[in-house]
Every structure is written in C-alpha cells, then in structure tokens.
Amino acid sequence: MITGTRCRAGLMMAVALMAAPALAGPDLVEFPKDYQTQFIVYNTIERPDRTPNQIRFMYVNPAAHRAASASRPAPSGTVLVMEDRAAKLGADGQPERDAAGRMVPTDRVLAIAVMEKRTGWGAGYNAERRNGEWEYAGFAPDGTRRTTTEAQTASCFACHQSRATRDWTFTYVKFLQDSGR
Amino acid sequence: MKPLPLALTALLAAASPVAAAEHLVVLSGSEFEPGRLTARVGDTIRFRNDDVVDHTVFIPTVGHGVDLGVTKSGQSTILTLRAPGRVEVECVQHGHMLMVVQIEVLP
C-alpha cells in the first residue's frame, strides 16, 4: 500500500527530475542567433564533393577567442559555429572563383552546426564517447533545432574523436597553431 | 621548310605555357606517400586510396581550406592547386595522417 507521504515524496522527486537541466545532449547548446554579426570568421572550408557545392564558414565567439591559445585547451564558454553556404555557380554550372582561386559563396545558408564547451558538460558521457567538455548541436538556418537527442549527435562525437590532441577541433586549434597563438 | 632561328625557338619556348602536372599521392598503411611534395599553381594531385579503409583528404590551412569528402578504398580524388603557399593535408578519420605540399608560382 502506498502511503500519502510516500506518494508525495515520489511526486516531488518526479517533478524535481523533470525540472532538472539535462546533464548531456544537444539541448544544452543554445543557438547563437547573432553569430553572423558578432562572431569572428577564422577559416573557410570548401566542400566541392557536395551537391550543391558548399563553403563552410567557421566562426568563434570573440570572448573565447581573446583568451584562446594553442598551448592550452579552449576556455569554457567557447562556441564554434560551422555554417554551410551554397557556392555561387557560373553559367557553366561550375563554382565561380575569386582572384585567389577560392569558391565564391552565396548568402544561402544550408545548415548550421555548433560545438560549445562548458565546464562539466562532458561528465555525462562515458570515456569512449566523451569529447572533453564539448557538446554538439545542429540547427536549420532559421535556428530551429535539427538535433534533439544524443543519438543524433553521436556522429559528431565519433568524428571529432580523431582530433583529441587538438582539443577535439578540426580547424580552430589548428588555426591558433598556424597563427602562432 | 626552313628551320626557325635558334633565338626565335627559345623565345617561343619561353612564352609557351607550362602544362600543369598531375602528382600522385598514395594513401597506404594510413600514411600519405610521399609525405612532402613541391608543386606549382595549376597542378593537380591525385590521391589514390590503396588502403582497405576509407580516408578523407582534408586541408585546414587558412586560405586553402578544403574537404574533398570520403575517398573509399580503391578510389581516387583529385585536388587542384589554385594558390601558392605551404599547405598541410590531413585525413579526417585518422588524425596522425599528415603531408605537406609546397605550392609555388611559375617563375
């Protein structure tokens, strides 16, 4: 028989669990809605293998960038944005290129992926999956979430695992190294 | 037909555009072979995956950044060198794989 006290305790526990923030998962990452105007573009990566051809714009938030150095992990609060834009095509259907030979982007954003680091965020994962304190999320161009479950970001964690020695980043720490920071 | 004077022949040779070269890089044993290469703007590099696992040719160097996507076992992918500089080539899946390409401008 369930007593009234036990029932109330159980109900309170359930409410507390519902209200508790997630320990891990893409919901931790908020869409950085001002990234195009407030963040720094530190690299662009062409994707000629994709249809349509794309250019990836890589952004970092300025506050984290000011504190960043290749000799230590990126600080808690670092937000990296990977924005895929369609390339501009010429009359021949091939990507237009600028004077430096780089693909010319359009303003058409196709997808946005964000990786964010906060102290403690990695604790929710086992050692095999964990990427330090990084968490990942995918968004549509209007900011709508495209990833809502941990299963949907499993490929992010798996792929970035190969760059554990660069703080799990493909381009950012490399940029810091190459620019002598 | 009269042969061209030597000076004119030399002038024509100097003015002729140098044909772009294709360089072969083999991905084998999860290594790039060769690991260093000097090439010219306009040249291409054919990356041939002789391994049994997939690789991805990826350049994170600023100003040259490109991801050619997955090159499956037995397949090749081609990179066109469009600007001078020192470029580092990596594999997305295998963080230890690295090669350096020095891209020079034609004199």
PDB file of C-alpha atoms in Angstrom:
ATOM      1  CA  MET A   1       0.000   0.000   0.000  1.00  0.00           C
ATOM      2  CA  ILE A   2       1.347   3.430  -0.928  1.00  0.00           C
ATOM      3  CA  THR A   3       1.047   5.886   1.902  1.00  0.00           C
ATOM      4  CA  GLY A   4       0.232   9.528   1.327  1.00  0.00           C
ATOM      5  CA  THR A   5       3.721  10.559   2.495  1.00  0.00           C
ATOM      6  CA  ARG A   6       5.475   8.154   0.123  1.00  0.00           C
ATOM      7  CA  CYS A   7       3.223   9.264  -2.706  1.00  0.00           C
ATOM      8  CA  ARG A   8       4.009  12.928  -2.102  1.00  0.00           C
ATOM      9  CA  ALA A   9       7.744  12.163  -1.903  1.00  0.00           C
ATOM     10  CA  GLY A  10       7.606  10.277  -5.166  1.00  0.00           C
ATOM     11  CA  LEU A  11       5.706  13.084  -6.838  1.00  0.00           C
ATOM     12  CA  MET A  12       8.208  15.664  -5.604  1.00  0.00           C
ATOM     13  CA  MET A  13      11.092  13.567  -6.910  1.00  0.00           C
ATOM     14  CA  ALA A  14       9.446  13.244 -10.316  1.00  0.00           C
ATOM     15  CA  VAL A  15       8.865  16.995 -10.502  1.00  0.00           C
ATOM     16  CA  ALA A  16      12.453  17.643  -9.489  1.00  0.00           C
ATOM     17  CA  LEU A  17      13.750  15.314 -12.191  1.00  0.00           C
ATOM     18  CA  MET A  18      11.564  16.981 -14.805  1.00  0.00           C
ATOM     19  CA  ALA A  19      12.816  20.406 -13.789  1.00  0.00           C
ATOM     20  CA  ALA A  20      16.486  19.419 -13.579  1.00  0.00           C
ATOM     21  CA  PRO A  21      18.646  20.548 -16.504  1.00  0.00           C
ATOM     22  CA  ALA A  22      19.912  17.861 -18.857  1.00  0.00           C
ATOM     23  CA  LEU A  23      23.334  16.516 -17.929  1.00  0.00           C
ATOM     24  CA  ALA A  24      24.282  15.962 -21.528  1.00  0.00           C
ATOM     25  CA  GLY A  25      22.848  16.232 -25.007  1.00  0.00           C
ATOM     26  CA  PRO A  26      22.330  18.775 -27.782  1.00  0.00           C
ATOM     27  CA  ASP A  27      19.669  20.670 -25.834  1.00  0.00           C
ATOM     28  CA  LEU A  28      22.453  22.171 -23.724  1.00  0.00           C
ATOM     29  CA  VAL A  29      23.647  24.149 -26.746  1.00  0.00           C
ATOM     30  CA  GLU A  30      21.696  27.315 -27.457  1.00  0.00           C
ATOM     31  CA  PHE A  31      21.507  28.677 -30.992  1.00  0.00           C
ATOM     32  CA  PRO A  32      23.899  31.668 -31.134  1.00  0.00           C
ATOM     33  CA  LYS A  33      21.493  33.851 -33.088  1.00  0.00           C
ATOM     34  CA  ASP A  34      23.899  36.782 -33.536  1.00  0.00           C
ATOM     35  CA  TYR A  35      26.860  34.720 -34.712  1.00  0.00           C
ATOM     36  CA  GLN A  36      26.963  36.238 -38.212  1.00  0.00           C
ATOM     37  CA  THR A  37      27.424  39.753 -36.857  1.00  0.00           C
ATOM     38  CA  GLN A  38      29.123  39.144 -33.506  1.00  0.00           C
ATOM     39  CA  PHE A  39      31.448  36.171 -34.088  1.00  0.00           C
ATOM     40  CA  ILE A  40      34.800  36.040 -35.878  1.00  0.00           C
ATOM     41  CA  VAL A  41      35.241  34.080 -39.119  1.00  0.00           C
ATOM     42  CA  TYR A  42      38.581  32.352 -38.696  1.00  0.00           C
ATOM     43  CA  ASN A  43      38.554  29.970 -41.664  1.00  0.00           C
ATOM     44  CA  THR A  44      36.551  28.785 -44.658  1.00  0.00           C
ATOM     45  CA  ILE A  45      36.500  25.220 -45.917  1.00  0.00           C
ATOM     46  CA  GLU A  46      35.325  24.392 -49.417  1.00  0.00           C
ATOM     47  CA  ARG A  47      33.198  21.276 -49.978  1.00  0.00           C
ATOM     48  CA  PRO A  48      33.445  20.555 -53.721  1.00  0.00           C
ATOM     49  CA  ASP A  49      32.268  16.994 -53.056  1.00  0.00           C
ATOM     50  CA  ARG A  50      28.803  18.155 -52.048  1.00  0.00           C
ATOM     51  CA  THR A  51      25.771  18.946 -54.170  1.00  0.00           C
ATOM     52  CA  PRO A  52      25.314  21.826 -54.288  1.00  0.00           C
ATOM     53  CA  ASN A  53      28.947  22.819 -53.827  1.00  0.00           C
ATOM     54  CA  GLN A  54      29.361  24.431 -50.447  1.00  0.00           C
ATOM     55  CA  ILE A  55      31.624  26.676 -48.455  1.00  0.00           C
ATOM     56  CA  ARG A  56      31.888  26.204 -44.717  1.00  0.00           C
ATOM     57  CA  PHE A  57      32.302  29.366 -42.697  1.00  0.00           C
ATOM     58  CA  MET A  58      33.975  28.694 -39.356  1.00  0.00           C
ATOM     59  CA  TYR A  59      33.179  31.143 -36.547  1.00  0.00           C
ATOM     60  CA  VAL A  60      34.346  31.590 -32.954  1.00  0.00           C
ATOM     61  CA  ASN A  61      32.866  33.827 -30.273  1.00  0.00           C
ATOM     62  CA  PRO A  62      35.145  36.818 -29.582  1.00  0.00           C
ATOM     63  CA  ALA A  63      35.322  36.483 -25.791  1.00  0.00           C
ATOM     64  CA  ALA A  64      36.651  32.940 -26.004  1.00  0.00           C
ATOM     65  CA  HIS A  65      38.938  33.807 -28.883  1.00  0.00           C
ATOM     66  CA  ARG A  66      40.608  36.571 -26.908  1.00  0.00           C
ATOM     67  CA  ALA A  67      41.517  34.055 -24.206  1.00  0.00           C
ATOM     68  CA  ALA A  68      42.440  31.212 -26.547  1.00  0.00           C
ATOM     69  CA  SER A  69      45.884  29.819 -27.161  1.00  0.00           C
ATOM     70  CA  ALA A  70      47.096  26.725 -28.998  1.00  0.00           C
ATOM     71  CA  SER A  71      49.104  25.757 -25.920  1.00  0.00           C
ATOM     72  CA  ARG A  72      46.066  25.120 -23.724  1.00  0.00           C
ATOM     73  CA  PRO A  73      42.512  23.859 -24.198  1.00  0.00           C
ATOM     74  CA  ALA A  74      39.919  26.333 -25.425  1.00  0.00           C
ATOM     75  CA  PRO A  75      38.315  28.101 -22.446  1.00  0.00           C
ATOM     76  CA  SER A  76      34.936  27.181 -21.021  1.00  0.00           C
ATOM     77  CA  GLY A  77      32.384  29.231 -22.924  1.00  0.00           C
ATOM     78  CA  THR A  78      33.955  28.676 -26.328  1.00  0.00           C
ATOM     79  CA  VAL A  79      31.358  28.492 -29.091  1.00  0.00           C
ATOM     80  CA  LEU A  80      32.360  27.347 -32.570  1.00  0.00           C
ATOM     81  CA  VAL A  81      29.888  27.614 -35.432  1.00  0.00           C
ATOM     82  CA  MET A  82      30.144  25.773 -38.739  1.00  0.00           C
ATOM     83  CA  GLU A  83      27.854  27.374 -41.294  1.00  0.00           C
ATOM     84  CA  ASP A  84      27.411  25.708 -44.695  1.00  0.00           C
ATOM     85  CA  ARG A  85      26.624  28.093 -47.532  1.00  0.00           C
ATOM     86  CA  ALA A  86      25.894  27.247 -51.148  1.00  0.00           C
ATOM     87  CA  ALA A  87      28.592  28.258 -53.611  1.00  0.00           C
ATOM     88  CA  LYS A  88      27.824  30.687 -56.432  1.00  0.00           C
ATOM     89  CA  LEU A  89      27.714  28.903 -59.771  1.00  0.00           C
ATOM     90  CA  GLY A  90      28.693  30.268 -63.173  1.00  0.00           C
ATOM     91  CA  ALA A  91      26.824  29.820 -66.449  1.00  0.00           C
ATOM     92  CA  ASP A  92      28.709  26.559 -66.962  1.00  0.00           C
ATOM     93  CA  GLY A  93      27.356  25.185 -63.691  1.00  0.00           C
ATOM     94  CA  GLN A  94      30.762  25.243 -62.077  1.00  0.00           C
ATOM     95  CA  PRO A  95      31.546  27.248 -58.924  1.00  0.00           C
ATOM     96  CA  GLU A  96      32.687  30.804 -59.516  1.00  0.00           C
ATOM     97  CA  ARG A  97      36.097  31.579 -58.042  1.00  0.00           C
ATOM     98  CA  ASP A  98      37.652  34.792 -56.805  1.00  0.00           C
ATOM     99  CA  ALA A  99      41.106  36.137 -57.637  1.00  0.00           C
ATOM    100  CA  ALA A 100      42.673  33.851 -55.032  1.00  0.00           C
ATOM    101  CA  GLY A 101      41.043  30.808 -56.565  1.00  0.00           C
ATOM    102  CA  ARG A 102      38.508  30.387 -53.774  1.00  0.00           C
ATOM    103  CA  MET A 103      34.864  29.489 -54.320  1.00  0.00           C
ATOM    104  CA  VAL A 104      32.525  32.481 -54.115  1.00  0.00           C
ATOM    105  CA  PRO A 105      29.779  31.963 -51.530  1.00  0.00           C
ATOM    106  CA  THR A 106      26.147  32.956 -51.800  1.00  0.00           C
ATOM    107  CA  ASP A 107      24.070  34.146 -48.849  1.00  0.00           C
ATOM    108  CA  ARG A 108      22.103  30.887 -48.923  1.00  0.00           C
ATOM    109  CA  VAL A 109      22.765  29.070 -45.658  1.00  0.00           C
ATOM    110  CA  LEU A 110      22.093  25.343 -45.842  1.00  0.00           C
ATOM    111  CA  ALA A 111      22.942  24.095 -42.376  1.00  0.00           C
ATOM    112  CA  ILE A 112      24.493  25.201 -39.109  1.00  0.00           C
ATOM    113  CA  ALA A 113      26.390  23.056 -36.619  1.00  0.00           C
ATOM    114  CA  VAL A 114      27.525  24.364 -33.251  1.00  0.00           C
ATOM    115  CA  MET A 115      30.023  22.959 -30.778  1.00  0.00           C
ATOM    116  CA  GLU A 116      30.170  24.556 -27.374  1.00  0.00           C
ATOM    117  CA  LYS A 117      32.348  23.895 -24.367  1.00  0.00           C
ATOM    118  CA  ARG A 118      31.281  24.360 -20.756  1.00  0.00           C
ATOM    119  CA  THR A 119      32.978  23.031 -17.671  1.00  0.00           C
ATOM    120  CA  GLY A 120      31.226  19.847 -16.601  1.00  0.00           C
ATOM    121  CA  TRP A 121      29.372  19.177 -19.840  1.00  0.00           C
ATOM    122  CA  GLY A 122      31.471  16.138 -20.682  1.00  0.00           C
ATOM    123  CA  ALA A 123      30.710  14.391 -17.423  1.00  0.00           C
ATOM    124  CA  GLY A 124      27.504  12.961 -18.817  1.00  0.00           C
ATOM    125  CA  TYR A 125      29.335  10.778 -21.318  1.00  0.00           C
ATOM    126  CA  ASN A 126      31.422   7.655 -20.992  1.00  0.00           C
ATOM    127  CA  ALA A 127      35.108   7.815 -21.845  1.00  0.00           C
ATOM    128  CA  GLU A 128      34.584   6.248 -25.252  1.00  0.00           C
ATOM    129  CA  ARG A 129      32.224   8.972 -26.433  1.00  0.00           C
ATOM    130  CA  ARG A 130      33.338  11.949 -24.397  1.00  0.00           C
ATOM    131  CA  ASN A 131      34.987  14.861 -26.242  1.00  0.00           C
ATOM    132  CA  GLY A 132      36.438  16.689 -23.274  1.00  0.00           C
ATOM    133  CA  GLU A 133      33.792  19.195 -22.224  1.00  0.00           C
ATOM    134  CA  TRP A 134      32.368  19.741 -25.710  1.00  0.00           C
ATOM    135  CA  GLU A 135      28.733  19.351 -26.705  1.00  0.00           C
ATOM    136  CA  TYR A 136      27.269  19.489 -30.225  1.00  0.00           C
ATOM    137  CA  ALA A 137      24.011  20.573 -31.835  1.00  0.00           C
ATOM    138  CA  GLY A 138      22.671  21.051 -35.340  1.00  0.00           C
ATOM    139  CA  PHE A 139      20.326  23.831 -36.443  1.00  0.00           C
ATOM    140  CA  ALA A 140      18.361  24.847 -39.521  1.00  0.00           C
ATOM    141  CA  PRO A 141      19.194  28.277 -40.997  1.00  0.00           C
ATOM    142  CA  ASP A 142      16.299  29.831 -39.052  1.00  0.00           C
ATOM    143  CA  GLY A 143      17.689  28.483 -35.786  1.00  0.00           C
ATOM    144  CA  THR A 144      15.275  25.578 -35.448  1.00  0.00           C
ATOM    145  CA  ARG A 145      16.864  22.591 -33.749  1.00  0.00           C
ATOM    146  CA  ARG A 146      17.775  19.700 -36.018  1.00  0.00           C
ATOM    147  CA  THR A 147      19.268  17.585 -33.252  1.00  0.00           C
ATOM    148  CA  THR A 148      17.236  16.831 -30.161  1.00  0.00           C
ATOM    149  CA  THR A 149      18.665  13.505 -28.991  1.00  0.00           C
ATOM    150  CA  GLU A 150      22.115  12.255 -28.068  1.00  0.00           C
ATOM    151  CA  ALA A 151      21.839   9.644 -30.827  1.00  0.00           C
ATOM    152  CA  GLN A 152      21.645  12.414 -33.422  1.00  0.00           C
ATOM    153  CA  THR A 153      24.979  13.892 -32.368  1.00  0.00           C
ATOM    154  CA  ALA A 154      26.801  10.563 -31.988  1.00  0.00           C
ATOM    155  CA  SER A 155      28.485  11.053 -35.368  1.00  0.00           C
ATOM    156  CA  CYS A 156      29.796  14.479 -34.243  1.00  0.00           C
ATOM    157  CA  PHE A 157      31.465  12.954 -31.198  1.00  0.00           C
ATOM    158  CA  ALA A 158      32.836   9.998 -33.167  1.00  0.00           C
ATOM    159  CA  CYS A 159      34.314  12.129 -35.940  1.00  0.00           C
ATOM    160  CA  HIS A 160      35.885  14.718 -33.624  1.00  0.00           C
ATOM    161  CA  GLN A 161      37.455  11.925 -31.549  1.00  0.00           C
ATOM    162  CA  SER A 162      40.251  11.794 -34.156  1.00  0.00           C
ATOM    163  CA  ARG A 163      41.338  15.308 -33.117  1.00  0.00           C
ATOM    164  CA  ALA A 164      41.552  14.717 -29.347  1.00  0.00           C
ATOM    165  CA  THR A 165      45.085  16.130 -29.402  1.00  0.00           C
ATOM    166  CA  ARG A 166      43.728  19.394 -30.842  1.00  0.00           C
ATOM    167  CA  ASP A 167      41.028  19.803 -28.217  1.00  0.00           C
ATOM    168  CA  TRP A 168      38.639  17.842 -30.455  1.00  0.00           C
ATOM    169  CA  THR A 169      38.572  20.593 -33.092  1.00  0.00           C
ATOM    170  CA  PHE A 170      39.409  20.132 -36.759  1.00  0.00           C
ATOM    171  CA  THR A 171      40.098  23.747 -37.597  1.00  0.00           C
ATOM    172  CA  TYR A 172      40.122  26.023 -34.551  1.00  0.00           C
ATOM    173  CA  VAL A 173      43.188  24.856 -32.646  1.00  0.00           C
ATOM    174  CA  LYS A 174      44.937  24.336 -35.986  1.00  0.00           C
ATOM    175  CA  PHE A 175      44.193  27.977 -36.755  1.00  0.00           C
ATOM    176  CA  LEU A 176      45.667  29.009 -33.401  1.00  0.00           C
ATOM    177  CA  GLN A 177      48.764  26.903 -34.048  1.00  0.00           C
ATOM    178  CA  ASP A 178      49.271  28.263 -37.556  1.00  0.00           C
ATOM    179  CA  SER A 179      48.800  31.849 -36.445  1.00  0.00           C
ATOM    180  CA  GLY A 180      51.364  31.454 -33.662  1.00  0.00           C
ATOM    181  CA  ARG A 181      48.998  31.962 -30.732  1.00  0.00           C
TER     182      ARG A 181
ATOM    183  CA  MET B   1      60.678  24.356 -94.719  1.00  0.00           C
ATOM    184  CA  LYS B   2      63.396  26.476 -93.172  1.00  0.00           C
ATOM    185  CA  PRO B   3      64.214  25.784 -89.523  1.00  0.00           C
ATOM    186  CA  LEU B   4      63.406  28.592 -87.129  1.00  0.00           C
ATOM    187  CA  PRO B   5      66.337  30.624 -85.896  1.00  0.00           C
ATOM    188  CA  LEU B   6      67.563  29.403 -82.510  1.00  0.00           C
ATOM    189  CA  ALA B   7      66.724  32.687 -80.777  1.00  0.00           C
ATOM    190  CA  LEU B   8      63.139  32.596 -82.049  1.00  0.00           C
ATOM    191  CA  THR B   9      62.745  28.978 -80.956  1.00  0.00           C
ATOM    192  CA  ALA B  10      63.951  29.864 -77.484  1.00  0.00           C
ATOM    193  CA  LEU B  11      61.584  32.828 -77.338  1.00  0.00           C
ATOM    194  CA  LEU B  12      58.621  30.686 -78.334  1.00  0.00           C
ATOM    195  CA  ALA B  13      59.567  28.037 -75.783  1.00  0.00           C
ATOM    196  CA  ALA B  14      59.791  30.653 -73.053  1.00  0.00           C
ATOM    197  CA  ALA B  15      56.416  32.091 -73.985  1.00  0.00           C
ATOM    198  CA  SER B  16      54.676  28.713 -74.095  1.00  0.00           C
ATOM    199  CA  PRO B  17      52.566  27.957 -71.049  1.00  0.00           C
ATOM    200  CA  VAL B  18      53.947  25.108 -68.974  1.00  0.00           C
ATOM    201  CA  ALA B  19      51.483  22.268 -68.900  1.00  0.00           C
ATOM    202  CA  ALA B  20      50.005  21.575 -65.497  1.00  0.00           C
ATOM    203  CA  ALA B  21      51.321  18.406 -63.935  1.00  0.00           C
ATOM    204  CA  GLU B  22      49.424  15.722 -62.090  1.00  0.00           C
ATOM    205  CA  HIS B  23      51.138  14.404 -58.962  1.00  0.00           C
ATOM    206  CA  LEU B  24      50.244  11.045 -57.489  1.00  0.00           C
ATOM    207  CA  VAL B  25      49.915  10.608 -53.740  1.00  0.00           C
ATOM    208  CA  VAL B  26      49.133   7.128 -52.491  1.00  0.00           C
ATOM    209  CA  LEU B  27      47.223   6.578 -49.265  1.00  0.00           C
ATOM    210  CA  SER B  28      48.603   3.324 -47.934  1.00  0.00           C
ATOM    211  CA  GLY B  29      49.084   1.959 -44.442  1.00  0.00           C
ATOM    212  CA  SER B  30      47.203   5.061 -43.265  1.00  0.00           C
ATOM    213  CA  GLU B  31      50.033   7.284 -44.478  1.00  0.00           C
ATOM    214  CA  PHE B  32      50.399   9.761 -47.332  1.00  0.00           C
ATOM    215  CA  GLU B  33      53.144   8.724 -49.715  1.00  0.00           C
ATOM    216  CA  PRO B  34      55.064  10.890 -50.396  1.00  0.00           C
ATOM    217  CA  GLY B  35      54.726  12.885 -47.202  1.00  0.00           C
ATOM    218  CA  ARG B  36      56.154  16.029 -48.805  1.00  0.00           C
ATOM    219  CA  LEU B  37      55.610  17.409 -52.257  1.00  0.00           C
ATOM    220  CA  THR B  38      56.513  20.527 -54.193  1.00  0.00           C
ATOM    221  CA  ALA B  39      54.111  21.535 -56.944  1.00  0.00           C
ATOM    222  CA  ARG B  40      53.005  24.563 -58.892  1.00  0.00           C
ATOM    223  CA  VAL B  41      49.823  26.562 -59.046  1.00  0.00           C
ATOM    224  CA  GLY B  42      47.580  24.868 -61.611  1.00  0.00           C
ATOM    225  CA  ASP B  43      48.933  21.401 -60.906  1.00  0.00           C
ATOM    226  CA  THR B  44      46.680  18.688 -59.584  1.00  0.00           C
ATOM    227  CA  ILE B  45      47.244  15.983 -57.015  1.00  0.00           C
ATOM    228  CA  ARG B  46      45.576  12.623 -57.434  1.00  0.00           C
ATOM    229  CA  PHE B  47      45.072  10.983 -54.046  1.00  0.00           C
ATOM    230  CA  ARG B  48      44.714   7.244 -54.605  1.00  0.00           C
ATOM    231  CA  ASN B  49      43.439   5.197 -51.692  1.00  0.00           C
ATOM    232  CA  ASP B  50      45.239   1.852 -51.754  1.00  0.00           C
ATOM    233  CA  ASP B  51      44.122   1.051 -48.209  1.00  0.00           C
ATOM    234  CA  VAL B  52      41.255  -1.203 -47.210  1.00  0.00           C
ATOM    235  CA  VAL B  53      39.763   1.587 -45.089  1.00  0.00           C
ATOM    236  CA  ASP B  54      38.238   4.901 -46.151  1.00  0.00           C
ATOM    237  CA  HIS B  55      40.155   8.149 -45.955  1.00  0.00           C
ATOM    238  CA  THR B  56      39.184  11.800 -46.346  1.00  0.00           C
ATOM    239  CA  VAL B  57      41.531  14.383 -47.842  1.00  0.00           C
ATOM    240  CA  PHE B  58      41.174  17.494 -45.737  1.00  0.00           C
ATOM    241  CA  ILE B  59      43.162  20.750 -45.720  1.00  0.00           C
ATOM    242  CA  PRO B  60      42.673  23.008 -42.671  1.00  0.00           C
ATOM    243  CA  THR B  61      45.312  25.575 -43.727  1.00  0.00           C
ATOM    244  CA  VAL B  62      43.743  29.053 -43.835  1.00  0.00           C
ATOM    245  CA  GLY B  63      43.361  30.299 -47.404  1.00  0.00           C
ATOM    246  CA  HIS B  64      43.447  26.767 -48.782  1.00  0.00           C
ATOM    247  CA  GLY B  65      40.778  25.043 -46.695  1.00  0.00           C
ATOM    248  CA  VAL B  66      39.010  22.208 -48.449  1.00  0.00           C
ATOM    249  CA  ASP B  67      37.382  18.908 -47.573  1.00  0.00           C
ATOM    250  CA  LEU B  68      37.208  16.529 -50.531  1.00  0.00           C
ATOM    251  CA  GLY B  69      34.933  14.089 -48.749  1.00  0.00           C
ATOM    252  CA  VAL B  70      35.418  10.370 -48.319  1.00  0.00           C
ATOM    253  CA  THR B  71      37.729   8.562 -50.727  1.00  0.00           C
ATOM    254  CA  LYS B  72      36.768   4.924 -50.484  1.00  0.00           C
ATOM    255  CA  SER B  73      39.197   2.058 -50.716  1.00  0.00           C
ATOM    256  CA  GLY B  74      40.383   1.644 -54.296  1.00  0.00           C
ATOM    257  CA  GLN B  75      39.156   5.071 -55.383  1.00  0.00           C
ATOM    258  CA  SER B  76      40.893   8.359 -56.139  1.00  0.00           C
ATOM    259  CA  THR B  77      40.108  12.009 -55.640  1.00  0.00           C
ATOM    260  CA  ILE B  78      41.737  14.997 -57.289  1.00  0.00           C
ATOM    261  CA  LEU B  79      42.783  18.303 -55.762  1.00  0.00           C
ATOM    262  CA  THR B  80      43.581  21.320 -57.947  1.00  0.00           C
ATOM    263  CA  LEU B  81      46.218  23.654 -56.517  1.00  0.00           C
ATOM    264  CA  ARG B  82      44.932  27.179 -57.050  1.00  0.00           C
ATOM    265  CA  ALA B  83      47.132  29.403 -54.884  1.00  0.00           C
ATOM    266  CA  PRO B  84      50.741  29.435 -53.680  1.00  0.00           C
ATOM    267  CA  GLY B  85      51.670  28.579 -50.127  1.00  0.00           C
ATOM    268  CA  ARG B  86      52.537  25.834 -47.687  1.00  0.00           C
ATOM    269  CA  VAL B  87      49.594  23.550 -47.209  1.00  0.00           C
ATOM    270  CA  GLU B  88      49.056  20.738 -44.740  1.00  0.00           C
ATOM    271  CA  VAL B  89      46.934  17.818 -45.856  1.00  0.00           C
ATOM    272  CA  GLU B  90      45.230  15.627 -43.272  1.00  0.00           C
ATOM    273  CA  CYS B  91      42.785  12.740 -43.124  1.00  0.00           C
ATOM    274  CA  VAL B  92      39.555  13.369 -41.222  1.00  0.00           C
ATOM    275  CA  GLN B  93      39.312   9.819 -39.873  1.00  0.00           C
ATOM    276  CA  HIS B  94      42.989   9.340 -38.984  1.00  0.00           C
ATOM    277  CA  GLY B  95      44.440  12.246 -37.048  1.00  0.00           C
ATOM    278  CA  HIS B  96      48.041  11.082 -37.402  1.00  0.00           C
ATOM    279  CA  MET B  97      48.000  11.244 -41.213  1.00  0.00           C
ATOM    280  CA  LEU B  98      49.763  14.347 -42.479  1.00  0.00           C
ATOM    281  CA  MET B  99      51.505  15.552 -45.595  1.00  0.00           C
ATOM    282  CA  VAL B 100      52.896  18.934 -46.606  1.00  0.00           C
ATOM    283  CA  VAL B 101      52.578  20.464 -50.046  1.00  0.00           C
ATOM    284  CA  GLN B 102      54.663  23.453 -51.033  1.00  0.00           C
ATOM    285  CA  ILE B 103      52.828  25.224 -53.841  1.00  0.00           C
ATOM    286  CA  GLU B 104      54.913  27.575 -55.926  1.00  0.00           C
ATOM    287  CA  VAL B 105      54.090  30.081 -58.619  1.00  0.00           C
ATOM    288  CA  LEU B 106      55.534  29.585 -62.066  1.00  0.00           C
ATOM    289  CA  PRO B 107      58.650  31.755 -62.486  1.00  0.00           C
TER     290      PRO B 107
END
